PDB file of C-alpha atoms in Angstrom:
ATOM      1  CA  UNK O1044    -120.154  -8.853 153.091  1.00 47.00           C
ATOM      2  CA  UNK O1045    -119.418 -12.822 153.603  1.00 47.00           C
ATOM      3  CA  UNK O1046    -116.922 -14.274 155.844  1.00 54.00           C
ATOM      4  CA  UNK O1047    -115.647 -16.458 153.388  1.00 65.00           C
ATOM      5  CA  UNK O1048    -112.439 -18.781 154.113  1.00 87.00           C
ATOM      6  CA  UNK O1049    -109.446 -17.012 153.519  1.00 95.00           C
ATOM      7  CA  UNK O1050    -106.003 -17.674 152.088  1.00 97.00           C
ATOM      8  CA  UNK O1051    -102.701 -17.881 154.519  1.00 97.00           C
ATOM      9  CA  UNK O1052    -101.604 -14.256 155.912  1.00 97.00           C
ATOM     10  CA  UNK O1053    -105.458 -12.896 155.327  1.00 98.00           C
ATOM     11  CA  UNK O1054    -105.509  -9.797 157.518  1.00 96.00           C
ATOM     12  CA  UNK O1055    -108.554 -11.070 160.355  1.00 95.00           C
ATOM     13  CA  UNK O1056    -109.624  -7.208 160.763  1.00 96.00           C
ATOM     14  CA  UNK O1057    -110.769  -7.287 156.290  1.00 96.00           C
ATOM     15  CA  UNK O1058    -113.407  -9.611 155.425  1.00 97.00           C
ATOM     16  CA  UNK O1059    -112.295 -11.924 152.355  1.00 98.00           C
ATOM     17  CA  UNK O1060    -114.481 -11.667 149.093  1.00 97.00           C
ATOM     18  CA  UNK O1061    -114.752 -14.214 147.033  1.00 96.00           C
ATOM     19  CA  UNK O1062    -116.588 -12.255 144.673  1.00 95.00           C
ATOM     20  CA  UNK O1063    -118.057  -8.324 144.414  1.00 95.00           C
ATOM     21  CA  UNK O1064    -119.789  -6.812 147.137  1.00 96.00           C
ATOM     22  CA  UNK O1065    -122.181  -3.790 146.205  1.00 97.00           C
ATOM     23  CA  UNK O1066    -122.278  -0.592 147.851  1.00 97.00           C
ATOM     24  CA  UNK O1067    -126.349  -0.363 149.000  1.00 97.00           C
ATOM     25  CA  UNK O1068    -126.473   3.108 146.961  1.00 97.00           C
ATOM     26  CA  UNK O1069    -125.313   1.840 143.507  1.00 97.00           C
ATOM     27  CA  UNK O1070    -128.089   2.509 141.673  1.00 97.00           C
ATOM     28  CA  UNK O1071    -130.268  -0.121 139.024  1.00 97.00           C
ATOM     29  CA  UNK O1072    -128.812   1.722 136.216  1.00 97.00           C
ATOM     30  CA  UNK O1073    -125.463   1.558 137.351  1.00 97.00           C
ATOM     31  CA  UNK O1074    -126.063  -2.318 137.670  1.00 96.00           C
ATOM     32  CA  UNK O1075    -127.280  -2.531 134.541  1.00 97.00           C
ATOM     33  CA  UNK O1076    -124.128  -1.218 132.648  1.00 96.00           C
ATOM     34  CA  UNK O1077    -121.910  -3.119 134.942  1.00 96.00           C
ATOM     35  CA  UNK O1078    -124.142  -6.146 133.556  1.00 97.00           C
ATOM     36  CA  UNK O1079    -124.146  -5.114 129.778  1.00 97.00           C
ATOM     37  CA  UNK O1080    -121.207  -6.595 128.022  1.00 97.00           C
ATOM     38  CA  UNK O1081    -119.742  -4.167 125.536  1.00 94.00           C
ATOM     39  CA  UNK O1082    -117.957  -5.217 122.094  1.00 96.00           C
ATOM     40  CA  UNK O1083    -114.895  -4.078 122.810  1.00 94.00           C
ATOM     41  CA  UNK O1084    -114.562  -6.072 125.910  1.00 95.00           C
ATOM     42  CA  UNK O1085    -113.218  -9.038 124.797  1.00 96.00           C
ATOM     43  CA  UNK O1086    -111.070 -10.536 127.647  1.00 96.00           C
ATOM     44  CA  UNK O1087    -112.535 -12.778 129.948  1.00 97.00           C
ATOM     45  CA  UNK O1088    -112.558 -14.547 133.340  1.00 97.00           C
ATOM     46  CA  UNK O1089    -113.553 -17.800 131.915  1.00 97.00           C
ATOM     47  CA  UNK O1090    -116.658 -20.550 133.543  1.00 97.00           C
ATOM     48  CA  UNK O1091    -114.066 -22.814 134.909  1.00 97.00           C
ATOM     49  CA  UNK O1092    -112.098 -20.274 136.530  1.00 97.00           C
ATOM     50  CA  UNK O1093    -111.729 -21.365 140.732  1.00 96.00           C
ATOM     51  CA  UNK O1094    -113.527 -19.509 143.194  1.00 94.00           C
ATOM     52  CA  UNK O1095    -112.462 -18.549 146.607  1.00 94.00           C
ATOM     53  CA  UNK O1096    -108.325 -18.485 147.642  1.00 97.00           C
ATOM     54  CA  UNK O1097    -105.918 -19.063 144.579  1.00 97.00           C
ATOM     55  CA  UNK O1098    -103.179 -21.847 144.463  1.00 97.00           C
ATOM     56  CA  UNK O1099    -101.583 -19.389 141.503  1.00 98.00           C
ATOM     57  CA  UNK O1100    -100.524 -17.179 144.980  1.00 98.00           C
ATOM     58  CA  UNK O1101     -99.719 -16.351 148.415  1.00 98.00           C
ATOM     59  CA  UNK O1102     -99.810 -13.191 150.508  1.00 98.00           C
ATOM     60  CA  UNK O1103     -96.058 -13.079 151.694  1.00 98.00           C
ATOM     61  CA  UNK O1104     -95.164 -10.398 154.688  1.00 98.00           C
ATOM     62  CA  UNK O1105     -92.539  -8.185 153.350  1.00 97.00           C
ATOM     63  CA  UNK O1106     -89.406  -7.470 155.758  1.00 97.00           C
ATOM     64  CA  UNK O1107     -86.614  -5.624 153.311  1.00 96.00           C
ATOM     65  CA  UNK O1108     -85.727  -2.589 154.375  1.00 96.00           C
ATOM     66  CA  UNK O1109     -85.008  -1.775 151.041  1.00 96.00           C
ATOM     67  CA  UNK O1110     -88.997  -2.185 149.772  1.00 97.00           C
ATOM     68  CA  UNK O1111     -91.486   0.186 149.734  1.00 96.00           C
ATOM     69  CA  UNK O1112     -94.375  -1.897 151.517  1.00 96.00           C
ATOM     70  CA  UNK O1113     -91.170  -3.143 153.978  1.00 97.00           C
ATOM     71  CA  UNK O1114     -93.620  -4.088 157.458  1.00 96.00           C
ATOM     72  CA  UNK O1115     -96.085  -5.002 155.005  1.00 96.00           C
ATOM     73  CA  UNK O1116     -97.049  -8.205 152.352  1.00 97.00           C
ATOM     74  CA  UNK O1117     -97.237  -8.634 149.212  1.00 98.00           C
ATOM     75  CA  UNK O1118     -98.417 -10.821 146.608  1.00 98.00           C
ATOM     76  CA  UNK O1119     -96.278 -13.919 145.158  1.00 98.00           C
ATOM     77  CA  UNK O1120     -96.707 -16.252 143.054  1.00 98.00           C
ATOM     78  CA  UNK O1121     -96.592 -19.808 143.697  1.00 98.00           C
ATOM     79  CA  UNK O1122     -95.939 -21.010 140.589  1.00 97.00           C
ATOM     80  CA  UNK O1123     -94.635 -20.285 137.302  1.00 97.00           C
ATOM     81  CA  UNK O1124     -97.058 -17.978 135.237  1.00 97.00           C
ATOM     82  CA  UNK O1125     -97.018 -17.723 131.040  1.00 96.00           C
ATOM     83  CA  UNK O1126     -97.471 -14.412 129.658  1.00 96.00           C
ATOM     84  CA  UNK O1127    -100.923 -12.398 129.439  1.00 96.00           C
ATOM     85  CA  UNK O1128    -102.193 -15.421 131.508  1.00 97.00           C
ATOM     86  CA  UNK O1129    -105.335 -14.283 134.134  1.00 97.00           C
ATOM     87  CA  UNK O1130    -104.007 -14.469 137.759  1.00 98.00           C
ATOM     88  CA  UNK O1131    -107.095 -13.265 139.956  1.00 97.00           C
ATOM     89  CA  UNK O1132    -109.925 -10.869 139.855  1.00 98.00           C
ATOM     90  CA  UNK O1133    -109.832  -7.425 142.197  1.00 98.00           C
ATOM     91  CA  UNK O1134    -112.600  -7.911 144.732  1.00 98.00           C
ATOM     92  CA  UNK O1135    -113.935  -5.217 146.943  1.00 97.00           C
ATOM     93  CA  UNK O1136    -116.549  -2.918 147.185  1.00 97.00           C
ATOM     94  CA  UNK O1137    -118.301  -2.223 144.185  1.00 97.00           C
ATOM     95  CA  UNK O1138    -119.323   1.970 144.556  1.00 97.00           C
ATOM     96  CA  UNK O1139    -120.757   4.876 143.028  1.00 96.00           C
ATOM     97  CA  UNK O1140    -117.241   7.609 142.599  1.00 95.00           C
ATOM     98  CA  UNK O1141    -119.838  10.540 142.843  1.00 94.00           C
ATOM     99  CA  UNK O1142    -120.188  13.172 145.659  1.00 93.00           C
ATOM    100  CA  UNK O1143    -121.618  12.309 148.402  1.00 95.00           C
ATOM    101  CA  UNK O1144    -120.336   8.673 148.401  1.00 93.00           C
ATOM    102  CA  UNK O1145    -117.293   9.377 146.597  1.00 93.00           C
ATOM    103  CA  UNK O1146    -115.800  11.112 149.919  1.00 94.00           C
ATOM    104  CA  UNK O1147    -115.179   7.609 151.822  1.00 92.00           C
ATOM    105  CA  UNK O1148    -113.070   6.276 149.041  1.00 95.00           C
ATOM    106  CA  UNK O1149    -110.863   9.614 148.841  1.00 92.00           C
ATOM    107  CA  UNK O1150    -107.985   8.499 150.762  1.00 91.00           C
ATOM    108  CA  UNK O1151    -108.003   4.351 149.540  1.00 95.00           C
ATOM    109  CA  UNK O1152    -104.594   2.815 147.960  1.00 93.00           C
ATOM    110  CA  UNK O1153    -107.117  -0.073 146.847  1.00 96.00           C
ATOM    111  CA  UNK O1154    -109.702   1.999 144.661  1.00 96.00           C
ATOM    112  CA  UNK O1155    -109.762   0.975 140.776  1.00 95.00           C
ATOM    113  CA  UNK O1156    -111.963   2.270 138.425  1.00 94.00           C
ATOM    114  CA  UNK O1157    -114.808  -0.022 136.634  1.00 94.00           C
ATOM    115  CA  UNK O1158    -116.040   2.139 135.046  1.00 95.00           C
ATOM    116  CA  UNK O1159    -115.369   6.004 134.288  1.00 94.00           C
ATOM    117  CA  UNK O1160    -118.975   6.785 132.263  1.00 94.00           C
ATOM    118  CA  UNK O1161    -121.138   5.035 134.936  1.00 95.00           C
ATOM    119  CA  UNK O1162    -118.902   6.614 137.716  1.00 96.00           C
ATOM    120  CA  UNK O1163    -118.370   3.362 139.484  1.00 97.00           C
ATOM    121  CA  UNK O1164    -115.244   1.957 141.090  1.00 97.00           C
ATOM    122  CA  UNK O1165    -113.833  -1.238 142.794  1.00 97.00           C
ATOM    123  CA  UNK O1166    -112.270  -0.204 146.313  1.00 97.00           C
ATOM    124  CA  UNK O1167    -110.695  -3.213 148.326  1.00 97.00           C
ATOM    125  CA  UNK O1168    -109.810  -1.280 151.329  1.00 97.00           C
ATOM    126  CA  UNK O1169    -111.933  -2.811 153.699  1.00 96.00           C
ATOM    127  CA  UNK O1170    -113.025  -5.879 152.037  1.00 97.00           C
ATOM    128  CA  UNK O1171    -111.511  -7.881 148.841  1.00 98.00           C
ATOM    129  CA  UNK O1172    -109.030 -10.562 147.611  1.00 98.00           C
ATOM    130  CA  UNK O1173    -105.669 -11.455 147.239  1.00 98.00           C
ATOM    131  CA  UNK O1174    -105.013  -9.432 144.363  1.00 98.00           C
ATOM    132  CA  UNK O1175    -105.359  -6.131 147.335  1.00 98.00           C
ATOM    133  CA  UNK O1176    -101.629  -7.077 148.241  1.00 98.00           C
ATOM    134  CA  UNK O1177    -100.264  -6.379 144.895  1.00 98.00           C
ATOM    135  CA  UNK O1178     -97.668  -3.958 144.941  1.00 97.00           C
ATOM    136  CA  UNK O1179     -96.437  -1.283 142.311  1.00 97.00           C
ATOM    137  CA  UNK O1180     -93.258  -2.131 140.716  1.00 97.00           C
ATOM    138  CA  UNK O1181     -91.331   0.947 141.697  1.00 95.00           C
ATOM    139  CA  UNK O1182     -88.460   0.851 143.531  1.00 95.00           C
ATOM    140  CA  UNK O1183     -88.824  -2.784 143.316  1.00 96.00           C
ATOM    141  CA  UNK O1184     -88.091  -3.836 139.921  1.00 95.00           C
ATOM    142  CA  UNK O1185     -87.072  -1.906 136.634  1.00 94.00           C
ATOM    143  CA  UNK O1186     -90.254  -2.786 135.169  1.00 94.00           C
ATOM    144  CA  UNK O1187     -93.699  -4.281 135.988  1.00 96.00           C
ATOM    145  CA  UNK O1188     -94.133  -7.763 135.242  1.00 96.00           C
ATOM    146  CA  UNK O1189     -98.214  -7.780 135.358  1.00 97.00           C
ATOM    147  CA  UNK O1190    -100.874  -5.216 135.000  1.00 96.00           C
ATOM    148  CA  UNK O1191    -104.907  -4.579 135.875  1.00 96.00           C
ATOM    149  CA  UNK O1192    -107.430  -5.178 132.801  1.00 96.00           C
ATOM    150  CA  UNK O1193    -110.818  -4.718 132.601  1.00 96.00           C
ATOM    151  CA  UNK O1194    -112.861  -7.793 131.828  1.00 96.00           C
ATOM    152  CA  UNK O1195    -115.875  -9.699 131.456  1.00 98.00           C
ATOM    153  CA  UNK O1196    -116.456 -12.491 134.463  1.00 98.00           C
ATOM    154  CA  UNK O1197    -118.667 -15.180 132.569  1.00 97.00           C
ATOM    155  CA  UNK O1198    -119.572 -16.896 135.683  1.00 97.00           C
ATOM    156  CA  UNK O1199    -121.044 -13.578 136.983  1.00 96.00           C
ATOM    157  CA  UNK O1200    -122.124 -11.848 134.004  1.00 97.00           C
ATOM    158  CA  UNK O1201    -120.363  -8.724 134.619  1.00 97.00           C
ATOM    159  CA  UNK O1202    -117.645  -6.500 133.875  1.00 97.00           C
ATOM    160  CA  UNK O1203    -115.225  -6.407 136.367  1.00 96.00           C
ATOM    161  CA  UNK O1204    -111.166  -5.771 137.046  1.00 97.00           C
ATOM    162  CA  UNK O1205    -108.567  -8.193 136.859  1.00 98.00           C
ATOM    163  CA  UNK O1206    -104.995  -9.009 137.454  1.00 98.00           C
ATOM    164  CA  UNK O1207    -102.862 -10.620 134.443  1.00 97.00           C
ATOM    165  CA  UNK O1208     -99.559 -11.333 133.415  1.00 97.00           C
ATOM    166  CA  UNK O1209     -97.311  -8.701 130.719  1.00 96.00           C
ATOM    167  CA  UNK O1210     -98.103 -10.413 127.399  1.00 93.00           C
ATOM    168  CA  UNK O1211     -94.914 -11.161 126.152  1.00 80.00           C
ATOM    169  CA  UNK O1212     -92.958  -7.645 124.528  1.00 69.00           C
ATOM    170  CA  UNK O1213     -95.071  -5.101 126.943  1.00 56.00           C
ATOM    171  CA  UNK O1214     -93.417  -3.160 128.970  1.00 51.00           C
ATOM    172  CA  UNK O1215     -91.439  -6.008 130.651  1.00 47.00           C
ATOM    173  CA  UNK O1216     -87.914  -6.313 128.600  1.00 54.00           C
ATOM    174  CA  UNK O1217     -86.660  -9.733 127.347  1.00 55.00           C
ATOM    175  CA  UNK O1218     -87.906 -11.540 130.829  1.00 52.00           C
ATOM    176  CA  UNK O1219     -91.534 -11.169 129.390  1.00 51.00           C
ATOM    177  CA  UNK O1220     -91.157 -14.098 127.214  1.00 64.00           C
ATOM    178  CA  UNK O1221     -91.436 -16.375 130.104  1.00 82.00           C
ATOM    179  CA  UNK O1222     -93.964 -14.675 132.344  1.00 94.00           C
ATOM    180  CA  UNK O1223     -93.535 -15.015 136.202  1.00 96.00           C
ATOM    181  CA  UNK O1224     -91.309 -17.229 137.631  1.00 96.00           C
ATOM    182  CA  UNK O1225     -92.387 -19.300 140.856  1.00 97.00           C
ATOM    183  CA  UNK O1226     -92.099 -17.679 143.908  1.00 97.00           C
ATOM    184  CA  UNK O1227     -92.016 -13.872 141.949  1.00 98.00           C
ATOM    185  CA  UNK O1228     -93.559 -10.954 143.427  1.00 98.00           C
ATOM    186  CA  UNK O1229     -96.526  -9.973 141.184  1.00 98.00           C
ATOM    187  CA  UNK O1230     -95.769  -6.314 140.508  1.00 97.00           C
ATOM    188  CA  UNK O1231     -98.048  -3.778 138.177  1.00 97.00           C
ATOM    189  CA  UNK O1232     -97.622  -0.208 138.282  1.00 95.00           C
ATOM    190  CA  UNK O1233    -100.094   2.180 139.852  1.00 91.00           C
ATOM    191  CA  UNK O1234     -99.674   4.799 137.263  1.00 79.00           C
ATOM    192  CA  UNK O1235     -98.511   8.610 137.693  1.00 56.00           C
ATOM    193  CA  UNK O1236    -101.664   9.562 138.713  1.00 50.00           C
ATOM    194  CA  UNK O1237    -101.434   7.383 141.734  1.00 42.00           C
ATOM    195  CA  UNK O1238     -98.555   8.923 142.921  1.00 34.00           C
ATOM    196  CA  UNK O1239     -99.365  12.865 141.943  1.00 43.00           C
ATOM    197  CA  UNK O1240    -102.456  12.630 144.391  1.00 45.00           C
ATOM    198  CA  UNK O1241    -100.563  11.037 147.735  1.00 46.00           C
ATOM    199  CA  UNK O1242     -97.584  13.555 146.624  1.00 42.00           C
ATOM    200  CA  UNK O1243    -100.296  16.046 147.062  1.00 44.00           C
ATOM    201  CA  UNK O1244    -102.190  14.336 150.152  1.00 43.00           C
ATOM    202  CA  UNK O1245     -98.213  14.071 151.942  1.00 40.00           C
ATOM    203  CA  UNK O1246     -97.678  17.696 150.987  1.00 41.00           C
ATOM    204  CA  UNK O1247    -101.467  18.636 151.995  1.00 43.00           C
ATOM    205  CA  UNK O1248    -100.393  16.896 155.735  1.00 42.00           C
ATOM    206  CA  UNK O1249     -97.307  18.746 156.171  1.00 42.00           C
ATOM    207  CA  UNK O1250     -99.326  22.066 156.089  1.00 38.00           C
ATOM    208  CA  UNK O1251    -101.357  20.846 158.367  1.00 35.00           C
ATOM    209  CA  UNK O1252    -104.363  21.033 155.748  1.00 31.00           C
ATOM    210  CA  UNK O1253    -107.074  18.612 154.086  1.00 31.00           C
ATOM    211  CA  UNK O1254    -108.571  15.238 155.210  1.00 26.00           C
ATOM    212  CA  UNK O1255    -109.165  14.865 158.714  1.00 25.00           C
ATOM    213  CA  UNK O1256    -107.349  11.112 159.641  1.00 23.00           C
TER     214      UNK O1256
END
C-alpha cells in the first residue's frame, strides 16, 4: 500500500489510497472479471477525472451530540454539487469475500461489495479514501442525499465503486433538484442489511458470545 499525500484530517494510523490496493490472494480470474467491462455497466469514472485528494470535499470532525458518528468525521462537501454528478471513488482493499479470507473483513463498517458472482469486495478499513468518512443518513437527515454505484474507472480499466450525487427525484424529496449544497454533509444510506448484522454483532456482545475483539 502507498503512502500517498493525504487530504486535511487524514487519520496518520490508515494509509491514503489514491487508487485500489489488491489483497495478495485475489486470484487471476478474479482480476480478470474485475477487468472485463460488462454491458450493463454503463456509468463511468471518466479519463480526466483528478487523482489523489478531492477539492469536491473535506473530512470534517464531527462534535454534535446529537449525530451518530458524534467524536468522529465525516465527509463534506466543499462546494455545490448537481445531481447524479460523480463525487469520488471508494478506495481500499480490493479482497476475495470467501472463507478463509473472508473472516478479517467480518467485523468492517467500510466493506462494499464489487462484485457478488466473483465474491470480491472493496474494504477501506485500514486503507482507502475520502469517500471512507461518508456517513449513513440516519438520524441525520430525513433522507440520503447521495448513494454508492458501481462503475467502470476508464483510467484504470476496471470496475470499481463509487460515490455520486441523488439524480434529481430519487429518494431525496424536492431538495434533489439542486444536488448538494456547499459545505453539506455527503450522506448515503447503508441499507437494512447494514444495520440487521451490527444489531446482531451488539446483541451477540451482550451475551458475551461471537468475535473475539
Amino acid at each position: 500500500m502507498g503512502k500517498d499525500a493525504a487530504p486535511k484530517n487524514w487519520p496518520s494510523s490508515i494509509p491514503y489510497l489514491s487508487q485500489p490496493s489488491y489483497a495478495t490472494h485475489v486470484t487471476k480470474s478474479q482480476l480478470q472479471v474485475m477487468r472485463t467491462r460488462t454491458p450493463e455497466l454503463t456509468t463511468e469514472i471518466p479519463r480526466e477525472f483528478p487523482r489523489g485528494p478531492s477539492a469536491l470535499v473535506k473530512i470534517v470532525p464531527i462534535n454534535d451530540p446529537s449525530h451518530p458518528a458524534n467524536g468522529q468525521a465525516g465527509l463534506f462537501t466543499a462546494k455545490h454539487l448537481p445531481p447524479g454528478s460523480l463525487i469520488l471513488p471508494y478506495y481500499g482493499v480490493v479482497h476475495s469475500s470467501l472463507p478463509p479470507y473472508s473472516a478479517a473483513h467480518e467485523k468492517s463498517d467500510y466493506d462494499l461489495w464489487l462484485d457478488r458472482d466473483a465474491a470480491l469486495a472493496v474494504d477501506a478499513d485500514k486503507a482507502g479514501n475520502e469517500a471512507r468518512f461518508v456517513n449513513d443518513y440516519r438520524g441525520v437527515k430525513e433522507r440520503p442525499n447521495s448513494e454508492f454505484r458501481e462503475c467502470w474507472d476508464i483510467r484504470r480499466g476496471e470496475k470499481c465503486m463509487a460515490v455520486f450525487v441523488l439524480p434529481a427525484g430519487k429518494n431525496a424529496g424536492k431538495k434533489a433538484s439542486v444536488g448538494v449544497g456547499k459545505g453539506e454533509e455527503i450522506l448515503v444510506s447503508y441499507g437494512k442489511g447494514f444495520w440487521s448484522k451490527r444489531r446482531d454483532e451488539h446483541q451477540d456482545d451482550d451475551e458475551g458470545i461471537g468475535h473475539s475483539p
